[in-house]
mmCIF file with all atom_site columns, C-alpha atoms in Angstrom:
data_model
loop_
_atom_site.group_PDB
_atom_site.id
_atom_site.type_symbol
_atom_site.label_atom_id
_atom_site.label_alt_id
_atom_site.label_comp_id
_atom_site.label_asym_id
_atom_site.label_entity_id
_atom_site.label_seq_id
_atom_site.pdbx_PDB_ins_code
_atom_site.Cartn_x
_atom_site.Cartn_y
_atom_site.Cartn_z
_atom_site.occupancy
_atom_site.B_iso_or_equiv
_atom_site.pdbx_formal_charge
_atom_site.auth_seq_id
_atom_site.auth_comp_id
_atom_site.auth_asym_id
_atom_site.auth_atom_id
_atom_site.pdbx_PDB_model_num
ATOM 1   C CA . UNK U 1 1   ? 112.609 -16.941 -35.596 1.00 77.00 ? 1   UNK U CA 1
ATOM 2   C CA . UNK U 1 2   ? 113.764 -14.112 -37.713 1.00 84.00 ? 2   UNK U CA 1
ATOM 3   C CA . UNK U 1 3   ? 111.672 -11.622 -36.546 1.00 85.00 ? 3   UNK U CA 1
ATOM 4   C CA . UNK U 1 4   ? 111.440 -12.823 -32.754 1.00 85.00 ? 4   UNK U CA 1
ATOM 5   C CA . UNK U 1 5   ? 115.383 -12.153 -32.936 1.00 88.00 ? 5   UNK U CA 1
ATOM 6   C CA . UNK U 1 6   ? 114.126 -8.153  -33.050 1.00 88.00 ? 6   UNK U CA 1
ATOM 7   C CA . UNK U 1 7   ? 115.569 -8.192  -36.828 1.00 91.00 ? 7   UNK U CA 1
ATOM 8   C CA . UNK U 1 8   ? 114.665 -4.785  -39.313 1.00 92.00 ? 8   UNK U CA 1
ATOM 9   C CA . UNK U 1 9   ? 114.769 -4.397  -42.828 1.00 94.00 ? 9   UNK U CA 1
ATOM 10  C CA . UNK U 1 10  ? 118.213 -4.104  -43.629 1.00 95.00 ? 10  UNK U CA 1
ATOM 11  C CA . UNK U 1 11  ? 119.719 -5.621  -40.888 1.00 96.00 ? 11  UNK U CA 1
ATOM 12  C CA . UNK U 1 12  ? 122.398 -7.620  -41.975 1.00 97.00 ? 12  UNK U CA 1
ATOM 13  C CA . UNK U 1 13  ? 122.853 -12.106 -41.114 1.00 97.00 ? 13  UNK U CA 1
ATOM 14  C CA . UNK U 1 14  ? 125.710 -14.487 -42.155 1.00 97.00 ? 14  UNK U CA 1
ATOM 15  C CA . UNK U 1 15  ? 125.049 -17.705 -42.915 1.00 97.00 ? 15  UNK U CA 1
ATOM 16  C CA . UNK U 1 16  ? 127.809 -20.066 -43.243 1.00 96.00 ? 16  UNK U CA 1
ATOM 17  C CA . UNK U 1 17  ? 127.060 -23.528 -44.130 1.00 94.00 ? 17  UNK U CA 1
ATOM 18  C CA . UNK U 1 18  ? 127.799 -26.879 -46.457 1.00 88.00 ? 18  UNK U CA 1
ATOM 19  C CA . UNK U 1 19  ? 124.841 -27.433 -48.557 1.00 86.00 ? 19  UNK U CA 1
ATOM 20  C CA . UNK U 1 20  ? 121.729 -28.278 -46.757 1.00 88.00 ? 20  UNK U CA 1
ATOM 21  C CA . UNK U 1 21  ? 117.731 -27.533 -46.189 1.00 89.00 ? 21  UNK U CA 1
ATOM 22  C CA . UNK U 1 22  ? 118.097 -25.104 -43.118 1.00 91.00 ? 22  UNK U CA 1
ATOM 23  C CA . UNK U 1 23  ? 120.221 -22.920 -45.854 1.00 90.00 ? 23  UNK U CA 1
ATOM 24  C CA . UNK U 1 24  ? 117.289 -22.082 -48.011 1.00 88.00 ? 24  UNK U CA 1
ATOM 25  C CA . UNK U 1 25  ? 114.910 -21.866 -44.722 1.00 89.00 ? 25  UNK U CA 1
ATOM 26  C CA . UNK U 1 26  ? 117.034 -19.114 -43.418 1.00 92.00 ? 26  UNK U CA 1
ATOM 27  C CA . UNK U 1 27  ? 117.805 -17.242 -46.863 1.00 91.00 ? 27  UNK U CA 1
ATOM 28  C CA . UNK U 1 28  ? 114.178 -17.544 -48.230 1.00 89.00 ? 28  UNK U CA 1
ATOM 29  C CA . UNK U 1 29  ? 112.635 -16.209 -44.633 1.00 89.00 ? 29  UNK U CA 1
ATOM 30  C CA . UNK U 1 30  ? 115.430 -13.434 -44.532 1.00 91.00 ? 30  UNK U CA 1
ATOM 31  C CA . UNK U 1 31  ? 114.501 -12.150 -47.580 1.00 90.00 ? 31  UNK U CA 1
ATOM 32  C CA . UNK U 1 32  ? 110.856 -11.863 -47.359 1.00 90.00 ? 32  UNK U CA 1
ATOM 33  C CA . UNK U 1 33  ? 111.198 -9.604  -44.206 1.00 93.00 ? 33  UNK U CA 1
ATOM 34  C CA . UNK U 1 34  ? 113.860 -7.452  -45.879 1.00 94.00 ? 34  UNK U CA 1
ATOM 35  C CA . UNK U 1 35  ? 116.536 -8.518  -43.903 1.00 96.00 ? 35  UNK U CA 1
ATOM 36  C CA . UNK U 1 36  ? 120.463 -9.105  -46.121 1.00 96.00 ? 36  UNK U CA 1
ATOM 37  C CA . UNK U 1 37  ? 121.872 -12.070 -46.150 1.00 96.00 ? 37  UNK U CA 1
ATOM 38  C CA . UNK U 1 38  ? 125.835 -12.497 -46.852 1.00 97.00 ? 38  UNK U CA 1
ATOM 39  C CA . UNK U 1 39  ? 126.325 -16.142 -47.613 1.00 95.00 ? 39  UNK U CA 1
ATOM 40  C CA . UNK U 1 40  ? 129.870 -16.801 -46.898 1.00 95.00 ? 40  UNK U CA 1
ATOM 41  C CA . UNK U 1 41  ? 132.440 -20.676 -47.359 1.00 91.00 ? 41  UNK U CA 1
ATOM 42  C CA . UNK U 1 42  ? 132.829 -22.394 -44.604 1.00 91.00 ? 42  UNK U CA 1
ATOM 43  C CA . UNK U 1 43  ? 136.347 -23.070 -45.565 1.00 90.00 ? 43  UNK U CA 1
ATOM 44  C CA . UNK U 1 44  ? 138.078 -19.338 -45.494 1.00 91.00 ? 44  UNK U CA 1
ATOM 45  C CA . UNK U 1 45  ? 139.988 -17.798 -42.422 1.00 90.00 ? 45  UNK U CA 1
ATOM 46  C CA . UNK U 1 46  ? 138.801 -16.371 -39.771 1.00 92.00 ? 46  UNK U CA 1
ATOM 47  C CA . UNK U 1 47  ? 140.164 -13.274 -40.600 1.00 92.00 ? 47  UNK U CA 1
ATOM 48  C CA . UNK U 1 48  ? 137.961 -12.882 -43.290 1.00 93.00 ? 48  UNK U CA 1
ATOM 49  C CA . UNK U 1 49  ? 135.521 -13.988 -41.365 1.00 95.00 ? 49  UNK U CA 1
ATOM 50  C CA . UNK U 1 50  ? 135.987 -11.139 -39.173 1.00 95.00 ? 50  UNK U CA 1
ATOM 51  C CA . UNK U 1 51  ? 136.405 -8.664  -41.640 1.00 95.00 ? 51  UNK U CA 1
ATOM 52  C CA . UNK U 1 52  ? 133.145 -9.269  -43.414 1.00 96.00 ? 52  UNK U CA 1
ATOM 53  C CA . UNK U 1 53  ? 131.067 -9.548  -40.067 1.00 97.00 ? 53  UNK U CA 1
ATOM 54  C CA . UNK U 1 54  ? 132.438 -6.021  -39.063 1.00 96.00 ? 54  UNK U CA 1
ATOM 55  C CA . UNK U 1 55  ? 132.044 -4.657  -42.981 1.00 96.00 ? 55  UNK U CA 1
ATOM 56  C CA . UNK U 1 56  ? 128.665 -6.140  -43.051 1.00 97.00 ? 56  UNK U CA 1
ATOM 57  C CA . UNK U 1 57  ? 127.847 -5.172  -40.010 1.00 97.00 ? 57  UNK U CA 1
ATOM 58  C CA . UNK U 1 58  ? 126.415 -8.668  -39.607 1.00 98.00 ? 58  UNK U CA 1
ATOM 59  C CA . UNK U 1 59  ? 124.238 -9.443  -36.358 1.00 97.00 ? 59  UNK U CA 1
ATOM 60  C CA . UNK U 1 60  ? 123.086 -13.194 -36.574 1.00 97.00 ? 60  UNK U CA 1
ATOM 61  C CA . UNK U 1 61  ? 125.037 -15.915 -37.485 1.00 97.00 ? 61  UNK U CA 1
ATOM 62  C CA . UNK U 1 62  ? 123.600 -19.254 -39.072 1.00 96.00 ? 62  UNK U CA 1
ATOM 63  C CA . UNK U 1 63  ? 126.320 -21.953 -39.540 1.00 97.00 ? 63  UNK U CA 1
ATOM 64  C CA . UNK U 1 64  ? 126.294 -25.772 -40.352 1.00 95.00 ? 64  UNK U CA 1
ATOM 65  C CA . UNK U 1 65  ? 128.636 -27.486 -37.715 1.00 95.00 ? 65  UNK U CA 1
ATOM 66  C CA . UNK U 1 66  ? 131.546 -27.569 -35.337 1.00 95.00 ? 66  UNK U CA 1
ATOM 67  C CA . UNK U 1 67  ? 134.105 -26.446 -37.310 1.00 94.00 ? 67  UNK U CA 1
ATOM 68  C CA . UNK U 1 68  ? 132.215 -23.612 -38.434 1.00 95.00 ? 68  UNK U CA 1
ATOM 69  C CA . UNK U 1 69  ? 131.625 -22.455 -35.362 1.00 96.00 ? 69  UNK U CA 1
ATOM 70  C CA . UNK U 1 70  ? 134.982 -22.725 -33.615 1.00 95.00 ? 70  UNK U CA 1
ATOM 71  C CA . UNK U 1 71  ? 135.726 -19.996 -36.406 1.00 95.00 ? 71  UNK U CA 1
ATOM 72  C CA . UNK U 1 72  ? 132.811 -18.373 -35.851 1.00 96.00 ? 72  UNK U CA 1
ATOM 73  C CA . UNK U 1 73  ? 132.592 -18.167 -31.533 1.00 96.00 ? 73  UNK U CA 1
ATOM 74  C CA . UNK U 1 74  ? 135.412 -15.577 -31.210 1.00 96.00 ? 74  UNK U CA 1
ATOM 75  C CA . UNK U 1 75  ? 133.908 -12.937 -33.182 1.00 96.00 ? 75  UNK U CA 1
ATOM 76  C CA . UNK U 1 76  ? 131.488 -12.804 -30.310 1.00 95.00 ? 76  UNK U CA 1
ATOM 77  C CA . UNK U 1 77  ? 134.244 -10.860 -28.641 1.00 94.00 ? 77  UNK U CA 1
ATOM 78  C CA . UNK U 1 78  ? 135.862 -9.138  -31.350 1.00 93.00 ? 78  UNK U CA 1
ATOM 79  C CA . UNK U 1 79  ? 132.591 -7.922  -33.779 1.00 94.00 ? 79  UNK U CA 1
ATOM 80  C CA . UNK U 1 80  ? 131.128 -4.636  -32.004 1.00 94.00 ? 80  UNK U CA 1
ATOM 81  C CA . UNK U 1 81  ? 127.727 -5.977  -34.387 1.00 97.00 ? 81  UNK U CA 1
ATOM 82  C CA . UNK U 1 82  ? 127.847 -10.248 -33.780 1.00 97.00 ? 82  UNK U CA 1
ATOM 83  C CA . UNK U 1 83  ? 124.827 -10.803 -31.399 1.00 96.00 ? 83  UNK U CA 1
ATOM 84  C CA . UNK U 1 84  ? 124.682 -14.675 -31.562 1.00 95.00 ? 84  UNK U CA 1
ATOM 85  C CA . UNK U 1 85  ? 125.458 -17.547 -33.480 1.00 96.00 ? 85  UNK U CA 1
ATOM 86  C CA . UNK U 1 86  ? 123.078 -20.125 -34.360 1.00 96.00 ? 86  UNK U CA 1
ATOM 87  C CA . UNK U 1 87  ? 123.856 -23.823 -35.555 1.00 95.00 ? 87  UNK U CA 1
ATOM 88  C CA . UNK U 1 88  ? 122.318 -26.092 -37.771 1.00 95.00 ? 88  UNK U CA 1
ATOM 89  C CA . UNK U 1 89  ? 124.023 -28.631 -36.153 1.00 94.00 ? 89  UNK U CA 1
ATOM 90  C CA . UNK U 1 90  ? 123.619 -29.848 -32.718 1.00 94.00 ? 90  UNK U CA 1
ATOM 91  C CA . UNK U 1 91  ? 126.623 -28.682 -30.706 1.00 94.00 ? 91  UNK U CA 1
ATOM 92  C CA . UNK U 1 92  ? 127.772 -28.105 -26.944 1.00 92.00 ? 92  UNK U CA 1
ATOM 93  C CA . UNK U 1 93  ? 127.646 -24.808 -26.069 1.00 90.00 ? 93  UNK U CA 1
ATOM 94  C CA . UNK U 1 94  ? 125.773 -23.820 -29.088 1.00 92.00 ? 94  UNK U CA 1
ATOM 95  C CA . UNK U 1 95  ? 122.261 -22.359 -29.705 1.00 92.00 ? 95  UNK U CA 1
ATOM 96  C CA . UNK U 1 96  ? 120.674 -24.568 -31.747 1.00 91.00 ? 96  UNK U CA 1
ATOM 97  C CA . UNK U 1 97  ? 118.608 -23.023 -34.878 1.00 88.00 ? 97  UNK U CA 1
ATOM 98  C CA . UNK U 1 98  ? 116.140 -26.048 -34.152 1.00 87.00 ? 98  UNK U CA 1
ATOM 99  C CA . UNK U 1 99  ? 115.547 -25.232 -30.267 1.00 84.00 ? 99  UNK U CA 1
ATOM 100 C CA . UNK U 1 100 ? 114.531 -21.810 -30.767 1.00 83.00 ? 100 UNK U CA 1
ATOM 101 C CA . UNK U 1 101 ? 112.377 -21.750 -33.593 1.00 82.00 ? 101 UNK U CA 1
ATOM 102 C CA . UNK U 1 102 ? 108.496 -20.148 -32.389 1.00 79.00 ? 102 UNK U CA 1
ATOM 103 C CA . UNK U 1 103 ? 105.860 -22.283 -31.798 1.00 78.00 ? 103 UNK U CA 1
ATOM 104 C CA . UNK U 1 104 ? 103.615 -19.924 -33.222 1.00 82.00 ? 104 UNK U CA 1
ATOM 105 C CA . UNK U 1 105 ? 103.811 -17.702 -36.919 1.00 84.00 ? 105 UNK U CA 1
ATOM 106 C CA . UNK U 1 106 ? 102.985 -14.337 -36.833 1.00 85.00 ? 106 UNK U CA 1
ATOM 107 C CA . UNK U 1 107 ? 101.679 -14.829 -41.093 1.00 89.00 ? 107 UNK U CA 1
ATOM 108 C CA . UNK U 1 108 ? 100.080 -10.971 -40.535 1.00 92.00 ? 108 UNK U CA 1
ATOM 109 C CA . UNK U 1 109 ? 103.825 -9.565  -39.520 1.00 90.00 ? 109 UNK U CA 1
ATOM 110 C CA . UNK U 1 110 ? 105.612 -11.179 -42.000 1.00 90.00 ? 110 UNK U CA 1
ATOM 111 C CA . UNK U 1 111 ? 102.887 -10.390 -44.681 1.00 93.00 ? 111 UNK U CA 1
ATOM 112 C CA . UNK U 1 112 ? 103.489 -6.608  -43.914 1.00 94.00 ? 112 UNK U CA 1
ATOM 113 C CA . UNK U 1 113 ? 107.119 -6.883  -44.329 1.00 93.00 ? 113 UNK U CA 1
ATOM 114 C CA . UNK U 1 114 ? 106.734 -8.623  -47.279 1.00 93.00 ? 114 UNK U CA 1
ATOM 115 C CA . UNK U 1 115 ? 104.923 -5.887  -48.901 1.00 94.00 ? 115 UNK U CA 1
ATOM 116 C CA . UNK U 1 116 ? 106.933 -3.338  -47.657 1.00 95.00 ? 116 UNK U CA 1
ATOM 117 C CA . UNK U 1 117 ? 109.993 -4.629  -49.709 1.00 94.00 ? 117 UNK U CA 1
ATOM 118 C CA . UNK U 1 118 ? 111.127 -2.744  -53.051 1.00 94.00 ? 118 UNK U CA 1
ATOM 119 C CA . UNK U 1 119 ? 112.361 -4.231  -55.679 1.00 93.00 ? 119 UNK U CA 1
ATOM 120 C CA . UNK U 1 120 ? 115.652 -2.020  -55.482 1.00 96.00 ? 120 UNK U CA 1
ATOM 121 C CA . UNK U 1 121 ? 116.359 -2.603  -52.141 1.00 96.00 ? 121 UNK U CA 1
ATOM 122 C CA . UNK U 1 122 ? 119.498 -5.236  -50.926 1.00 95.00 ? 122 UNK U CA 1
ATOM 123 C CA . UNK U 1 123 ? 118.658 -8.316  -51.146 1.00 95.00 ? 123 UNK U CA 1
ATOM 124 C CA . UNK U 1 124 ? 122.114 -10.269 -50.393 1.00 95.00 ? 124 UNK U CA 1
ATOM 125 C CA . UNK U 1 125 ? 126.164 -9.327  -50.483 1.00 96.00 ? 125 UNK U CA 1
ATOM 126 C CA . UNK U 1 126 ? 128.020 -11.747 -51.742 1.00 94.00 ? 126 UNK U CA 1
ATOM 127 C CA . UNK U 1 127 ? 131.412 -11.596 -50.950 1.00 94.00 ? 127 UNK U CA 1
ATOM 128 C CA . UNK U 1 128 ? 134.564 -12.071 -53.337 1.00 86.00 ? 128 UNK U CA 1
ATOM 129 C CA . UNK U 1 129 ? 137.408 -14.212 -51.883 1.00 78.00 ? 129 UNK U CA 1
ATOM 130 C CA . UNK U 1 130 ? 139.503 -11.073 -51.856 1.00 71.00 ? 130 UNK U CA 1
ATOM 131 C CA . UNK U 1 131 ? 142.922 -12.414 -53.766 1.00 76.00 ? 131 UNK U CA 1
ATOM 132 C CA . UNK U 1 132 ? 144.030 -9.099  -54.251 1.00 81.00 ? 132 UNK U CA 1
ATOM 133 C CA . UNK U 1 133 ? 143.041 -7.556  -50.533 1.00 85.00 ? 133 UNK U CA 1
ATOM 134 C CA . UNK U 1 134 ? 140.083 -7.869  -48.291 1.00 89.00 ? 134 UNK U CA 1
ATOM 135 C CA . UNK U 1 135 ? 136.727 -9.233  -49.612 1.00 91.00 ? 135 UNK U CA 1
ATOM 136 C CA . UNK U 1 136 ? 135.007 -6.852  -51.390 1.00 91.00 ? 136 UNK U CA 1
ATOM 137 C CA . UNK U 1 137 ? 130.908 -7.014  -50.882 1.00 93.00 ? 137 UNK U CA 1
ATOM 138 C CA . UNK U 1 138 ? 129.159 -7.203  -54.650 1.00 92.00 ? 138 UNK U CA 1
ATOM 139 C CA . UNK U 1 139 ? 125.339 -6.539  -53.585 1.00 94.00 ? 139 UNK U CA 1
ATOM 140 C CA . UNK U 1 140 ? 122.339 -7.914  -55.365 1.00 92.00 ? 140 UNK U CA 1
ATOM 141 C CA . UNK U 1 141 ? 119.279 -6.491  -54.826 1.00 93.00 ? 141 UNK U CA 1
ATOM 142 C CA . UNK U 1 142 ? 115.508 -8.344  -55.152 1.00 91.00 ? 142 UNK U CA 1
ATOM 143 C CA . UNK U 1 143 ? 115.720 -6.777  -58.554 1.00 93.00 ? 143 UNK U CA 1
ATOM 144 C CA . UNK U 1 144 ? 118.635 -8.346  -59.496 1.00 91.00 ? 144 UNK U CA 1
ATOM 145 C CA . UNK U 1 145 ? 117.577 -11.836 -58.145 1.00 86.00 ? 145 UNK U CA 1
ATOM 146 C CA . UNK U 1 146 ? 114.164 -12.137 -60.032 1.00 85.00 ? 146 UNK U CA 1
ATOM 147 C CA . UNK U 1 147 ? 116.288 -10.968 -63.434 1.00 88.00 ? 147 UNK U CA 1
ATOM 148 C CA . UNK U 1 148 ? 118.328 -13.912 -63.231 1.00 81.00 ? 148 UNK U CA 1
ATOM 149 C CA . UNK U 1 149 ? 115.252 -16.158 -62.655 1.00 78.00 ? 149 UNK U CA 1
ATOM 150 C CA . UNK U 1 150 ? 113.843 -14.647 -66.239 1.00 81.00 ? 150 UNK U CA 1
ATOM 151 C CA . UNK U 1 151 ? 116.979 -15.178 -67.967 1.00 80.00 ? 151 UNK U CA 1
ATOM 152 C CA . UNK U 1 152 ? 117.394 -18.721 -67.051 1.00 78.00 ? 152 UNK U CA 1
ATOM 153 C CA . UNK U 1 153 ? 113.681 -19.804 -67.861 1.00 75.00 ? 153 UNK U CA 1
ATOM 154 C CA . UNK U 1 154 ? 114.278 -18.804 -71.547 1.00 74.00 ? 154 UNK U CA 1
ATOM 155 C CA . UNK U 1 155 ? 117.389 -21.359 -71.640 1.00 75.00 ? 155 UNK U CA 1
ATOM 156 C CA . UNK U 1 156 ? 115.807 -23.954 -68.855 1.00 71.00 ? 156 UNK U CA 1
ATOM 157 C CA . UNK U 1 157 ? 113.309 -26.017 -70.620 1.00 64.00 ? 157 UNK U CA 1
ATOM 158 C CA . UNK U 1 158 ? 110.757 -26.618 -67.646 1.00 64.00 ? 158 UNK U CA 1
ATOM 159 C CA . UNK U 1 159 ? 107.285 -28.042 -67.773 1.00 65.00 ? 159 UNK U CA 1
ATOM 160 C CA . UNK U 1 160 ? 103.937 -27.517 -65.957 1.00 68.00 ? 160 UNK U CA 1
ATOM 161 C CA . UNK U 1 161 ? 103.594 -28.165 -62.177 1.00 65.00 ? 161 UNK U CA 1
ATOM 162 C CA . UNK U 1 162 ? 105.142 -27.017 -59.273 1.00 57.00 ? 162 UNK U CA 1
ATOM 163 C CA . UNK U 1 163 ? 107.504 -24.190 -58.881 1.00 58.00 ? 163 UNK U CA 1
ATOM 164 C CA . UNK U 1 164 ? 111.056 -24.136 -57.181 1.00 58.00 ? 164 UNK U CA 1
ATOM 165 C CA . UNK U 1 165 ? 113.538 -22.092 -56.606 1.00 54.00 ? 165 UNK U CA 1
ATOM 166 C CA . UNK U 1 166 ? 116.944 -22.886 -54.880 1.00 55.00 ? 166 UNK U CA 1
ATOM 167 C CA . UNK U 1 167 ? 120.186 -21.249 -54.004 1.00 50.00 ? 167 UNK U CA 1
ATOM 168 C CA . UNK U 1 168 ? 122.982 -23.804 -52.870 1.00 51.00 ? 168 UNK U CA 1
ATOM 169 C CA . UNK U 1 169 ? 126.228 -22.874 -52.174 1.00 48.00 ? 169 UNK U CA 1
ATOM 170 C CA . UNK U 1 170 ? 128.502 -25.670 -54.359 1.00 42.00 ? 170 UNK U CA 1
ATOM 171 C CA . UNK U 1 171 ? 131.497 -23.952 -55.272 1.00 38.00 ? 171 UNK U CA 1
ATOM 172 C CA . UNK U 1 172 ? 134.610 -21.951 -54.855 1.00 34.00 ? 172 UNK U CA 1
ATOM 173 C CA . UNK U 1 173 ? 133.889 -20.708 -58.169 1.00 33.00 ? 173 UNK U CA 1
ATOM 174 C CA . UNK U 1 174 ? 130.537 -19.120 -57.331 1.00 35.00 ? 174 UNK U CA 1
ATOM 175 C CA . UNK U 1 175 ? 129.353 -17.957 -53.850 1.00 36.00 ? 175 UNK U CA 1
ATOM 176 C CA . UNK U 1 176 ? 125.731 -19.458 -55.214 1.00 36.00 ? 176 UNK U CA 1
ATOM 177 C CA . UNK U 1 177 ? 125.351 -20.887 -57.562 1.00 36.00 ? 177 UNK U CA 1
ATOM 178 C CA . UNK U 1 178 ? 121.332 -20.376 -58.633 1.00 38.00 ? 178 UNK U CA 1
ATOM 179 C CA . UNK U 1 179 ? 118.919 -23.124 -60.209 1.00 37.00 ? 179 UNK U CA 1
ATOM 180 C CA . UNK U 1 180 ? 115.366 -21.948 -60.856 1.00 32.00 ? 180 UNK U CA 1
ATOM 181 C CA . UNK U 1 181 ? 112.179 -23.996 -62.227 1.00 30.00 ? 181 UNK U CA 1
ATOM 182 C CA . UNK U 1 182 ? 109.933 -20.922 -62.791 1.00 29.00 ? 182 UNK U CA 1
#
């Protein structure tokens, strides 16, 4: 889906969502193609809203439901960047992330951009709730992401088998919050 919707390294998506599966689908495929995600609440205003899409210079959006996207629809208009929203959700007048994803994988393609990613490169900008002015962007980069998942499997006492790794947005106290099993 991700790369049918013409999407480059470094191109920037939104994904705005309650906690759910098609979060990590979007996030994990976004980042192994290079492309930044900026996870944002579903509960602040739409002016922020509109001020991270431009500052981002977001060009998908990924959201969860209705609400979301009543929010989310005007910036259609108003973000020279915003080139379509895409809901998790089945709703009228929407695209629905479900209806559009390809029939077929191209594994070589995203292989490629896989290995063309550097560790030092933008991974995801998370955005603060901006108390004291606009939101200001803090970016992580792949780097950054894969030092975390070290530091937490010296604390995490985790046993053999399978491997997992989840981001779920839970709080207004973190824009992830991050559990690993590494």
């Amino acid at each position: 889906l991700l790369i049918n919707l013409d999407l480059k390294k470094g191109d920037t998506i939104a994904i705005i969502s309650t906690n759910r599966p098609e979060w990590n689908f979007t996030d994990f495929g976004t980042q192994q193609i290079g492309v930044i995600v900026v996870p944002m609440y579903p509960t602040i205003s739409e002016k922020d809203y509109e001020y991270i899409f431009n500052d981002a210079q977001i060009k998908y959006a990924f959201i969860s439901d209705h609400s979301i996207y009543e929010k989310v629809k005007p910036l259609l208009k108003e973000s020279q960047y915003l080139k379509g929203i895409y809901s998790f959700d089945e709703i009228e007048n929407a695209t629905s992330f479900w209806h559009i994803l390809p029939v077929e994988i191209n594994i070589e393609e995203i292989k490629k951009r896989k290995e063309s990613i550097l560790e030092d490169e933008l991974a995801t900008i998370i955005y603060t709730s901006g108390t004291t002015g606009n939101p200001k962007g803090v970016m992580l980069t792949h780097k950054n992401i894969v030092s975390n998942i070290k530091g937490v499997k010296e604390v995490t006492p985790f046993g053999e088998g399978e491997k997992a790794l989840s981001f779920l947005p839970l709080c207004h106290s973190f824009e992830r919050m991050v559990f690993y099993a590494y």
